[in-house]
Coordinates of C-alpha atoms in Angstrom, one line a residue:
M1 CA 140.4 102.0 115.8
S2 CA 139.9 98.3 115.3
Q3 CA 137.1 96.2 117.0
T4 CA 138.0 94.1 120.1
P5 CA 136.3 90.8 120.7
A6 CA 132.9 91.4 122.6
N7 CA 132.7 89.6 126.0
P8 CA 129.3 87.8 125.8
T9 CA 128.3 88.3 129.3
N10 CA 128.7 92.1 128.9
P11 CA 125.9 94.3 127.4
L12 CA 126.8 96.6 124.4
V13 CA 125.8 100.2 124.3
T14 CA 125.7 102.7 121.7
G15 CA 127.2 106.2 121.6
S16 CA 123.9 107.9 122.4
E17 CA 123.6 105.6 125.4
I18 CA 127.3 106.4 126.6
A19 CA 126.1 110.1 126.4
R20 CA 123.3 109.2 128.6
L21 CA 125.5 107.4 131.2
A22 CA 128.0 110.4 131.3
G23 CA 125.4 113.2 131.0
V24 CA 126.7 114.7 128.0
T25 CA 126.0 115.2 124.4
R26 CA 126.5 112.5 121.7
A27 CA 129.0 115.0 120.0
A28 CA 131.1 115.1 123.4
V29 CA 131.4 111.2 122.9
S30 CA 132.6 111.4 119.3
N31 CA 135.1 114.2 120.6
W32 CA 136.3 111.6 123.2
R33 CA 136.8 108.8 120.7
R34 CA 138.9 111.1 118.6
R35 CA 141.0 112.7 121.5
Y36 CA 141.7 109.7 123.9
D37 CA 143.7 106.9 122.5
D38 CA 142.5 104.7 125.4
F39 CA 138.9 105.1 124.6
P40 CA 137.4 101.7 124.4
A41 CA 137.5 100.2 121.0
P42 CA 134.2 99.2 119.2
A43 CA 133.0 95.6 120.2
G44 CA 130.4 95.2 117.7
G45 CA 128.0 97.1 115.4
G46 CA 129.0 98.7 112.1
A47 CA 131.3 101.7 111.2
N48 CA 128.1 104.0 111.3
S49 CA 126.8 102.7 114.5
P50 CA 129.3 101.0 116.7
L51 CA 128.5 99.3 119.8
F52 CA 130.9 99.4 123.0
D53 CA 131.4 97.0 125.8
L54 CA 129.4 98.7 128.8
A55 CA 132.0 97.5 131.5
E56 CA 134.9 98.9 129.4
V57 CA 133.1 102.2 128.8
Q58 CA 131.9 102.5 132.5
A59 CA 135.8 101.7 133.5
W60 CA 137.0 104.4 131.3
L61 CA 134.6 106.9 132.4
D62 CA 135.6 106.2 136.1
R63 CA 139.2 106.7 135.2
Q64 CA 138.7 109.9 133.3
R65 CA 136.3 111.0 136.1
K66 CA 133.7 111.8 133.5
G67 CA 131.2 109.1 134.6
Q68 CA 128.3 109.0 136.8
D69 CA 126.4 106.4 138.5
V70 CA 124.5 104.5 136.0
A71 CA 120.8 104.9 136.4
E72 CA 118.7 101.9 137.4
E73 CA 116.5 102.4 134.2
V74 CA 119.8 102.2 131.9
Q75 CA 121.0 99.2 133.8
L76 CA 117.7 97.3 133.3
W77 CA 117.7 98.1 129.7
Q78 CA 121.1 96.9 129.3
V79 CA 120.6 93.7 131.2
L80 CA 117.5 93.0 129.2
R81 CA 119.5 93.9 125.8
G82 CA 122.2 91.6 126.9
A83 CA 119.6 88.7 127.5
Y84 CA 117.3 89.0 124.8
G85 CA 119.6 90.6 122.0
D86 CA 117.5 91.5 119.1
D87 CA 114.2 90.1 120.9
I88 CA 114.3 93.1 123.2
L89 CA 110.6 93.3 122.8
G90 CA 110.1 90.0 124.2
G91 CA 112.2 91.1 127.2
L92 CA 110.0 94.1 127.8
A93 CA 106.9 91.9 127.8
D94 CA 108.4 89.5 130.1
I95 CA 109.7 92.2 132.6
A96 CA 106.2 93.7 132.4
D97 CA 104.6 90.5 133.3
A98 CA 107.0 90.1 136.1
L99 CA 105.8 93.5 137.5
R100 CA 102.2 92.3 137.4
S101 CA 103.1 89.3 139.4
R102 CA 102.2 89.6 142.9
D103 CA 104.5 87.0 144.0
A104 CA 107.9 88.8 144.3
R105 CA 109.7 85.5 145.1
S106 CA 108.6 83.8 142.0
A107 CA 111.6 82.8 139.7
A108 CA 112.1 84.8 136.4
P109 CA 111.0 83.0 133.4
E110 CA 113.7 82.0 130.8
P111 CA 115.7 84.2 129.5
L112 CA 114.7 86.9 131.9
P113 CA 117.6 87.3 134.3
D114 CA 116.8 87.6 138.0
K115 CA 118.9 90.7 138.1
A116 CA 116.3 92.3 135.7
V117 CA 113.5 91.5 137.9
K118 CA 115.2 92.8 141.1
L119 CA 116.0 96.1 139.3
A120 CA 112.5 96.4 137.9
R121 CA 110.9 95.9 141.3
H122 CA 113.1 98.1 143.1
M123 CA 112.4 100.9 140.8
A124 CA 108.7 100.1 141.0
E125 CA 108.8 100.4 144.7
T126 CA 110.7 104.0 144.6
G127 CA 108.4 105.1 141.8
S128 CA 105.4 103.1 140.3
P129 CA 105.2 99.9 137.9
G130 CA 103.6 102.3 135.5
D131 CA 106.8 104.5 135.4
V132 CA 109.0 101.6 134.7
V133 CA 106.9 100.3 131.7
N134 CA 106.7 103.9 130.3
A135 CA 110.2 104.5 130.6
L136 CA 111.1 101.1 128.8
A137 CA 108.4 101.8 126.0
E138 CA 110.0 105.4 125.5
R139 CA 113.4 103.8 125.4
F140 CA 112.2 101.1 122.9
T141 CA 110.4 103.7 120.7
D142 CA 113.7 105.8 120.6
S143 CA 115.8 102.8 119.6
V144 CA 113.5 101.9 116.8
R145 CA 113.5 105.3 115.5
R146 CA 117.2 105.5 115.4
A147 CA 117.2 102.1 113.5
G148 CA 114.9 103.8 110.7
S149 CA 112.0 101.6 111.4
D150 CA 108.2 102.4 111.3
S151 CA 107.2 99.4 113.5
V152 CA 106.4 101.7 116.4
T153 CA 104.3 104.7 116.1
S154 CA 106.5 107.8 116.7
P155 CA 105.8 110.3 119.5
R156 CA 105.2 113.1 117.0
V157 CA 102.4 111.0 115.2
V158 CA 100.7 110.1 118.6
R159 CA 100.8 113.7 119.4
A160 CA 99.4 114.7 116.1
V161 CA 96.6 112.1 116.5
C162 CA 95.8 113.1 120.0
H163 CA 95.5 116.8 119.0
F164 CA 92.9 115.9 116.2
A165 CA 91.1 113.6 118.0
G166 CA 90.2 116.2 120.7
D167 CA 88.4 115.7 123.9
L168 CA 86.3 112.5 124.2
A169 CA 83.2 111.6 126.3
D170 CA 83.9 109.8 129.5
H171 CA 82.2 106.7 128.1
A172 CA 83.8 106.9 124.7
V173 CA 84.8 103.5 123.2
V174 CA 88.2 103.6 121.4
L175 CA 89.5 100.9 119.1
D176 CA 93.1 100.5 117.6
P177 CA 93.0 97.4 115.3
A178 CA 97.0 97.4 114.7
C179 CA 97.9 98.8 118.2
G180 CA 101.6 97.6 118.4
I181 CA 102.9 98.5 122.0
G182 CA 99.7 100.6 122.5
S183 CA 101.2 104.0 122.0
L184 CA 98.1 105.4 120.1
L185 CA 95.5 103.3 122.1
L186 CA 96.6 104.3 125.3
A187 CA 97.3 108.1 124.5
V188 CA 94.1 109.3 123.2
G189 CA 91.0 110.2 125.3
P190 CA 90.8 110.5 129.1
A191 CA 93.1 108.1 131.2
D192 CA 90.7 106.8 133.5
H193 CA 87.3 106.8 131.6
G194 CA 86.0 104.8 128.4
R195 CA 86.7 101.6 127.2
R196 CA 89.7 100.7 124.9
F197 CA 89.9 97.8 122.6
G198 CA 93.1 96.7 120.6
Q199 CA 94.4 94.0 118.6
E200 CA 97.8 93.4 117.6
V201 CA 99.5 90.6 115.2
D202 CA 102.8 90.4 117.2
P203 CA 102.2 88.4 120.4
R204 CA 105.1 90.2 122.2
S205 CA 103.6 93.6 121.4
A206 CA 100.1 92.6 122.4
R207 CA 101.3 91.3 125.8
F208 CA 103.6 94.6 126.5
A209 CA 100.6 96.7 125.5
Q210 CA 98.1 95.0 127.8
A211 CA 100.8 95.1 130.7
R212 CA 101.3 98.8 130.2
A213 CA 97.7 99.4 130.5
D214 CA 97.3 97.3 133.5
L215 CA 100.5 98.6 135.3
T216 CA 99.5 102.3 134.6
G217 CA 96.2 101.9 136.0
R218 CA 94.2 102.1 132.9
T219 CA 90.9 100.2 133.4
G220 CA 88.5 99.0 130.6
V221 CA 91.4 98.3 128.2
R222 CA 91.4 94.9 126.4
I223 CA 94.2 93.9 123.9
E224 CA 94.2 90.7 121.8
Q225 CA 96.8 89.1 119.8
G226 CA 95.6 88.4 116.1
D227 CA 95.7 89.6 112.6
S228 CA 92.6 91.9 112.4
L229 CA 92.0 91.8 108.7
R230 CA 92.2 88.0 108.6
A231 CA 90.8 87.1 112.2
D232 CA 89.0 90.1 113.8
H233 CA 88.6 89.5 117.4
W234 CA 86.0 92.1 117.8
P235 CA 83.6 91.7 114.8
D236 CA 80.5 93.3 116.6
L237 CA 82.5 96.0 118.1
K238 CA 81.3 99.6 117.0
A239 CA 83.4 102.5 118.3
D240 CA 83.3 106.1 118.9
L241 CA 86.6 106.6 117.6
V242 CA 89.1 104.4 115.7
V243 CA 92.6 105.4 115.5
C244 CA 95.2 103.3 113.6
D245 CA 98.9 103.6 112.3
P246 CA 98.6 100.5 109.8
P247 CA 101.5 98.3 108.5
T248 CA 102.7 100.4 105.2
S249 CA 103.5 98.7 101.8
D250 CA 102.2 95.3 102.8
T251 CA 101.1 93.4 99.9
D252 CA 100.3 90.1 101.8
W253 CA 97.4 91.4 103.8
G254 CA 95.0 88.6 102.8
R255 CA 93.2 89.9 99.7
E256 CA 92.8 86.5 98.0
D257 CA 91.3 85.2 101.3
L258 CA 89.1 88.2 101.6
L259 CA 87.7 88.9 98.3
L260 CA 83.9 88.8 99.2
D261 CA 84.4 90.3 102.6
P262 CA 81.4 92.7 103.6
R263 CA 84.0 95.2 104.9
W264 CA 84.9 96.3 101.5
E265 CA 81.8 98.5 100.8
L266 CA 83.8 101.2 99.1
G267 CA 85.6 98.6 96.9
T268 CA 88.0 95.7 97.2
P269 CA 91.6 97.0 97.5
S270 CA 94.3 95.8 95.2
R271 CA 97.2 94.2 96.8
A272 CA 99.2 97.2 96.7
E273 CA 96.6 98.9 98.6
G274 CA 96.8 97.3 102.0
E275 CA 96.5 100.7 103.6
L276 CA 93.0 101.1 102.1
A277 CA 91.9 97.8 103.4
W278 CA 92.9 99.0 106.9
L279 CA 90.9 102.2 106.5
Q280 CA 87.7 100.2 105.4
H281 CA 88.4 97.8 108.4
A282 CA 88.5 100.7 110.7
Y283 CA 85.4 102.2 109.2
A284 CA 83.4 99.1 109.7
H285 CA 84.1 99.3 113.3
T286 CA 82.7 103.0 113.5
A287 CA 79.3 103.6 115.2
P288 CA 76.9 105.9 113.6
G289 CA 78.4 109.6 114.3
G290 CA 81.9 107.8 115.1
R291 CA 85.2 109.0 113.6
V292 CA 88.3 107.4 112.2
I293 CA 91.8 109.0 112.2
M294 CA 94.1 106.9 110.1
V295 CA 97.8 107.5 109.6
M296 CA 98.6 107.1 106.0
P297 CA 101.6 107.4 103.7
A298 CA 101.4 110.4 101.4
S299 CA 101.4 108.2 98.4
V300 CA 97.8 106.7 99.1
A301 CA 96.5 110.1 98.2
Y302 CA 97.0 110.0 94.8
R303 CA 98.1 106.2 93.8
K304 CA 96.1 105.2 90.6
A305 CA 95.2 101.9 92.1
G306 CA 93.1 103.5 94.9
R307 CA 91.3 106.1 92.9
R308 CA 87.9 104.3 93.0
I309 CA 87.9 103.8 96.8
R310 CA 89.1 107.3 97.2
A311 CA 86.3 108.5 94.9
E312 CA 83.6 106.6 97.1
L313 CA 84.9 108.1 100.3
V314 CA 84.3 111.5 98.9
R315 CA 81.1 111.0 97.1
R316 CA 79.3 109.1 100.2
G317 CA 80.3 112.1 102.4
I318 CA 82.5 109.9 104.6
L319 CA 86.0 111.7 104.0
T320 CA 85.8 114.7 106.2
Q321 CA 89.5 116.0 106.4
V322 CA 93.0 115.0 105.2
T323 CA 95.9 116.6 107.2
A324 CA 99.4 116.7 105.8
L325 CA 101.8 116.5 108.6
A326 CA 105.1 118.2 108.6
P327 CA 108.1 116.3 107.2
G328 CA 109.9 114.4 110.1
T329 CA 106.8 113.5 111.8
A330 CA 107.3 109.9 111.1
A331 CA 110.0 108.1 112.5
A332 CA 111.7 106.5 109.8
H333 CA 111.7 108.9 106.9
P334 CA 111.6 112.7 106.3
L335 CA 108.6 112.4 103.9
P336 CA 105.3 113.9 105.1
V337 CA 102.6 111.6 106.3
H338 CA 98.6 112.4 106.2
L339 CA 95.9 111.9 108.7
W340 CA 92.8 110.8 107.0
H341 CA 89.5 111.7 109.0
L342 CA 86.4 109.9 108.3
R343 CA 83.0 110.1 110.0
R344 CA 80.2 107.7 109.7
P345 CA 76.9 109.8 109.1
R346 CA 74.1 109.1 111.3
T347 CA 71.6 110.2 108.5
P348 CA 72.1 111.2 104.8
D349 CA 71.9 114.6 105.8
E350 CA 75.1 114.4 108.0
A351 CA 77.2 113.2 105.2
A352 CA 80.0 115.8 104.4
T353 CA 79.6 118.0 101.3
T354 CA 83.2 119.3 101.2
V355 CA 86.5 117.9 102.5
R356 CA 88.8 120.2 104.6
M357 CA 92.4 120.2 103.2
V358 CA 95.0 121.1 105.9
D359 CA 98.7 121.5 104.8
L360 CA 101.1 121.6 107.5
T361 CA 104.0 120.6 105.7
A362 CA 105.9 124.0 106.1
N363 CA 105.9 123.6 109.7
D364 CA 108.3 122.3 112.2
P365 CA 107.4 118.7 113.1
D366 CA 107.6 119.7 116.8
G367 CA 105.7 123.0 116.3
P368 CA 102.0 123.8 116.5
L369 CA 99.5 121.6 115.0
E370 CA 96.6 124.3 114.8
P371 CA 96.8 125.4 111.0
R372 CA 96.9 128.8 110.1
P373 CA 94.1 130.3 107.8
E374 CA 96.2 130.0 104.6
Q375 CA 96.9 126.4 105.4
I376 CA 93.3 125.4 105.2
T377 CA 90.8 125.1 102.5
E378 CA 87.5 123.5 102.0
V379 CA 87.0 121.5 98.7
A380 CA 83.7 120.7 97.2
Q381 CA 83.2 117.2 96.3
I382 CA 82.7 117.9 92.5
D383 CA 86.2 119.5 92.5
L384 CA 87.9 116.2 93.9
L385 CA 85.9 113.6 91.8
D386 CA 88.2 114.0 88.5
D387 CA 90.3 111.5 86.9
L388 CA 92.8 111.6 89.5
V389 CA 90.8 111.9 92.6
D390 CA 94.1 113.5 94.2
L391 CA 93.6 114.1 98.1
T392 CA 96.9 115.6 98.6
P393 CA 96.3 118.7 100.9
G394 CA 99.2 120.8 99.4
R395 CA 97.7 120.7 95.7
H396 CA 94.2 122.1 96.9
V397 CA 95.4 124.4 99.7
E398 CA 97.9 126.0 97.3
E399 CA 95.3 126.4 94.4
S400 CA 92.7 127.8 96.7
H401 CA 95.0 130.7 97.9
R402 CA 96.4 131.3 94.5
D403 CA 96.2 134.8 93.2
Y404 CA 95.4 134.0 89.5
V405 CA 94.9 137.6 88.4
T406 CA 98.3 138.7 89.8
E407 CA 100.0 135.7 88.6
Y408 CA 98.4 136.0 85.1
D409 CA 99.4 139.7 84.9
T410 CA 102.9 139.0 86.0
L411 CA 103.4 136.1 83.3
H412 CA 101.8 138.3 80.7
A413 CA 104.2 141.2 81.3
E414 CA 107.2 138.7 81.6
L415 CA 106.0 137.1 78.2
A416 CA 105.7 140.4 76.4
E417 CA 109.1 141.6 77.6
Q418 CA 110.7 138.3 76.6
L419 CA 109.2 138.5 73.1
Q420 CA 110.3 142.0 72.4
R421 CA 113.8 141.0 73.5
L422 CA 113.7 137.9 71.6
N423 CA 113.1 139.9 68.2
E424 CA 115.8 142.3 69.1
L425 CA 118.2 139.5 69.7
L426 CA 118.4 138.3 66.1
P427 CA 121.7 139.4 64.5
V428 CA 121.5 141.4 61.1
L429 CA 122.9 139.2 58.7
V430 CA 123.5 139.8 55.0
A431 CA 124.4 137.6 52.0
G432 CA 127.8 135.9 52.1
Q433 CA 129.9 134.5 49.3
G434 CA 128.1 131.1 49.3
P435 CA 128.4 127.9 51.0
G436 CA 131.8 126.3 51.0
T437 CA 133.8 129.6 51.0
L438 CA 134.9 129.4 54.5
D439 CA 136.6 125.8 53.7
G440 CA 140.0 127.4 53.2
P441 CA 142.6 127.5 56.0
S442 CA 141.8 126.3 59.1
V443 CA 143.2 125.1 62.4
S444 CA 142.2 122.2 64.8
V445 CA 141.2 122.8 68.4
A446 CA 143.9 120.3 69.4
D447 CA 146.7 122.6 67.8
L448 CA 145.3 125.7 69.4
T449 CA 145.3 123.9 72.9
R450 CA 149.0 122.8 72.2
A451 CA 149.9 126.5 71.2
G452 CA 148.4 127.6 74.6
L453 CA 145.6 129.7 73.0
V454 CA 142.8 127.3 74.3
E455 CA 142.0 125.7 77.7
Y456 CA 139.2 123.4 78.5
A457 CA 136.7 124.6 80.7
D458 CA 133.1 123.2 81.7
P459 CA 131.4 122.7 79.5
E460 CA 133.5 123.9 76.4
P461 CA 136.8 125.0 75.5
V462 CA 137.7 128.8 76.0
S463 CA 140.3 131.2 74.5
V464 CA 143.1 132.3 76.9
S465 CA 144.6 134.4 74.3
D466 CA 143.9 138.0 73.1
Q467 CA 144.5 136.5 69.4
L468 CA 141.1 134.4 69.6
D469 CA 137.7 135.2 70.3
T470 CA 135.8 132.7 72.5
D471 CA 132.5 133.2 71.0
F472 CA 134.0 132.9 67.6
L473 CA 135.7 129.8 68.8
Q474 CA 132.5 128.2 70.2
G475 CA 130.3 129.1 67.5
F476 CA 132.3 127.3 64.8
L477 CA 132.9 124.5 67.2
H478 CA 129.1 123.3 66.5
S479 CA 129.3 124.1 62.8
A480 CA 127.6 121.5 60.6
A481 CA 131.1 120.5 59.5
N482 CA 132.4 119.8 62.7
S483 CA 129.2 117.8 63.6
R484 CA 129.7 115.7 60.6
R485 CA 133.3 114.9 61.9
S486 CA 131.7 113.8 65.1
T487 CA 129.2 111.2 63.4
S488 CA 130.5 107.8 62.8
A489 CA 129.4 105.9 59.6
S490 CA 126.7 104.0 61.8
G491 CA 125.1 107.5 62.5
T492 CA 126.5 107.5 66.2
F493 CA 127.1 111.1 67.3
R494 CA 129.9 111.7 69.8
F495 CA 131.1 115.3 69.7
D496 CA 134.9 115.6 69.6
S497 CA 136.0 119.1 70.3
K498 CA 139.6 118.4 70.0
G499 CA 139.0 117.2 66.3
A500 CA 137.1 120.1 65.6
R501 CA 138.5 122.8 63.1
I502 CA 138.1 126.5 63.1
P503 CA 138.6 128.9 60.2
Q504 CA 141.4 131.1 60.2
M505 CA 140.4 134.7 60.5
D506 CA 141.8 138.1 61.8
L507 CA 140.9 139.1 65.2
A508 CA 138.3 142.0 63.7
A509 CA 136.5 139.2 61.8
Q510 CA 136.5 137.0 64.6
R511 CA 134.8 139.6 66.8
R512 CA 132.1 140.1 64.3
Y513 CA 131.4 136.6 63.9
G514 CA 131.5 136.0 67.7
S515 CA 128.9 138.7 68.3
A516 CA 126.6 136.9 65.8
F517 CA 127.1 133.6 67.6
R518 CA 126.7 135.1 71.1
A519 CA 123.4 136.9 70.0
L520 CA 122.2 133.4 68.7
R521 CA 122.9 131.6 71.6
E522 CA 121.2 134.1 73.8
F523 CA 118.2 133.8 71.3
E524 CA 118.1 130.3 71.7
E525 CA 118.0 130.5 75.6
R526 CA 115.3 133.2 75.7
S527 CA 113.3 131.0 73.2
R528 CA 113.4 128.2 75.6
R529 CA 112.2 130.7 78.2
V530 CA 109.3 131.9 76.1
A531 CA 108.1 128.4 75.4
E532 CA 108.1 127.7 79.2
L533 CA 106.4 130.9 80.0
S534 CA 103.7 130.2 77.1
R535 CA 103.2 126.7 78.8
Q536 CA 102.6 128.3 82.3
I537 CA 100.4 131.2 81.1
A538 CA 98.3 129.0 79.0
E539 CA 97.8 126.3 81.8
L540 CA 97.0 129.0 84.5
A541 CA 94.5 130.8 82.1
R542 CA 92.8 127.6 81.3
D543 CA 92.4 126.6 85.1
G544 CA 91.4 130.2 86.2
L545 CA 88.7 130.2 83.4
S546 CA 87.4 126.7 84.5
N547 CA 87.4 127.2 88.3
G548 CA 85.8 130.9 88.3
A549 CA 89.3 132.6 89.4
L550 CA 89.2 134.4 85.8
R551 CA 86.8 135.4 83.4
P552 CA 86.9 136.8 79.8
A553 CA 87.1 140.7 79.8
D554 CA 83.7 142.4 78.8

């Protein structure tokens, strides 16, 4: 189905939005596109994410009696997207400001259409202004998620942070130094108590986040625009809880300008460790006894460049917990993300002596967040302060619940069995007539193939005749003589099975040789398994002896 030129005055919609218009599933829309020749052709987008003219789609739905009245929320979103295009976030901020304006007769600022203002205000009259901005924020978050971006904190991450933040005191002070559209900042803690402070580098996001707070009746919320690392708007603020989903993989976080900044009390982060700069910024804003819950990519737990800062977090008793969330919790990728939990001790006695590791990676991303006993372990500081300082929860949880004795006994028994079988596999061989005595009559594999006795399978040719033994064929295929034929004068080896030659023998002799070659092939395979078992059991025994899980017998 070819694209039709888009009418610039009509908004474009995705397949998912068509499904919402018609009250059906996305699969039903895909089915309509296949079944109905008159379904509107794409007017934009790509092959994997086509966009359709809203007016054409609505007309088609009406003709097919599949449509339903377009909800005002959908109409508002489409009007904003048609007016702002890729700058939809600017449209959300403008419509939120318009809802905050008490003068209903005031003209909408460019490029905000009057139709959008009328729709939004009508929706606010039938519901509330807070409902309008929350619905727009949810739709924006969903559109960003479908685009594969991490620019907005996903609802699953917000849910996880709120769960582990727990209940906050009514007077609690909360800070989010990279608050985006306010998803985390406005979600944690009681809705109508406490004070919340945020900062966001993107002016549209900051404006929309403040409007969300005002229109949903949140008091004590102040959000400022600016770069928190380079130009901290709240330098003297000390919070009871700092939450943050920082920019990831950002090498331009200002290291050269901030080398002597006092916030780097755990060490100056490298250019590649921007997340650890945000972590220390958050910790610098934590009051004594206060906490930090930071969303972190899983790689920050083990990257070499951050080892020294991770060691200081552990050594000073600041890091209290690392939680590995289920894959799919973050919006843009299926990899697991971590929550790092920090607490600023009031006194040296309050410093943590262990770090709780929680591994939820086997859970459903929408499932329970309360870990089961086998998903938790407490790790002593000394066990973390090695050459790696690896803070990956799965590594420590698995090790703590590992049954060393049973695993050692199982590996030992398998190794003994493999060694016994290995000895039995070696064929009984006796002296032959001497090297070169098999250089007599031979036949090429190519001739055998043309004669219909051999077929090429994966990975090697096989016999399809009762006149030729396959093990005999494949054994001689890799003889020293055939290997030499496949090696060029420059020493380059390229195996050529068609050019290989096989000695001519009667079937009984072929089978004797084939049996020996088959036994040697199995011997080689078991030898590799013995080598791997030997490595595993030595590593297990060494770890068990050094961590106390195993000890030498009396």
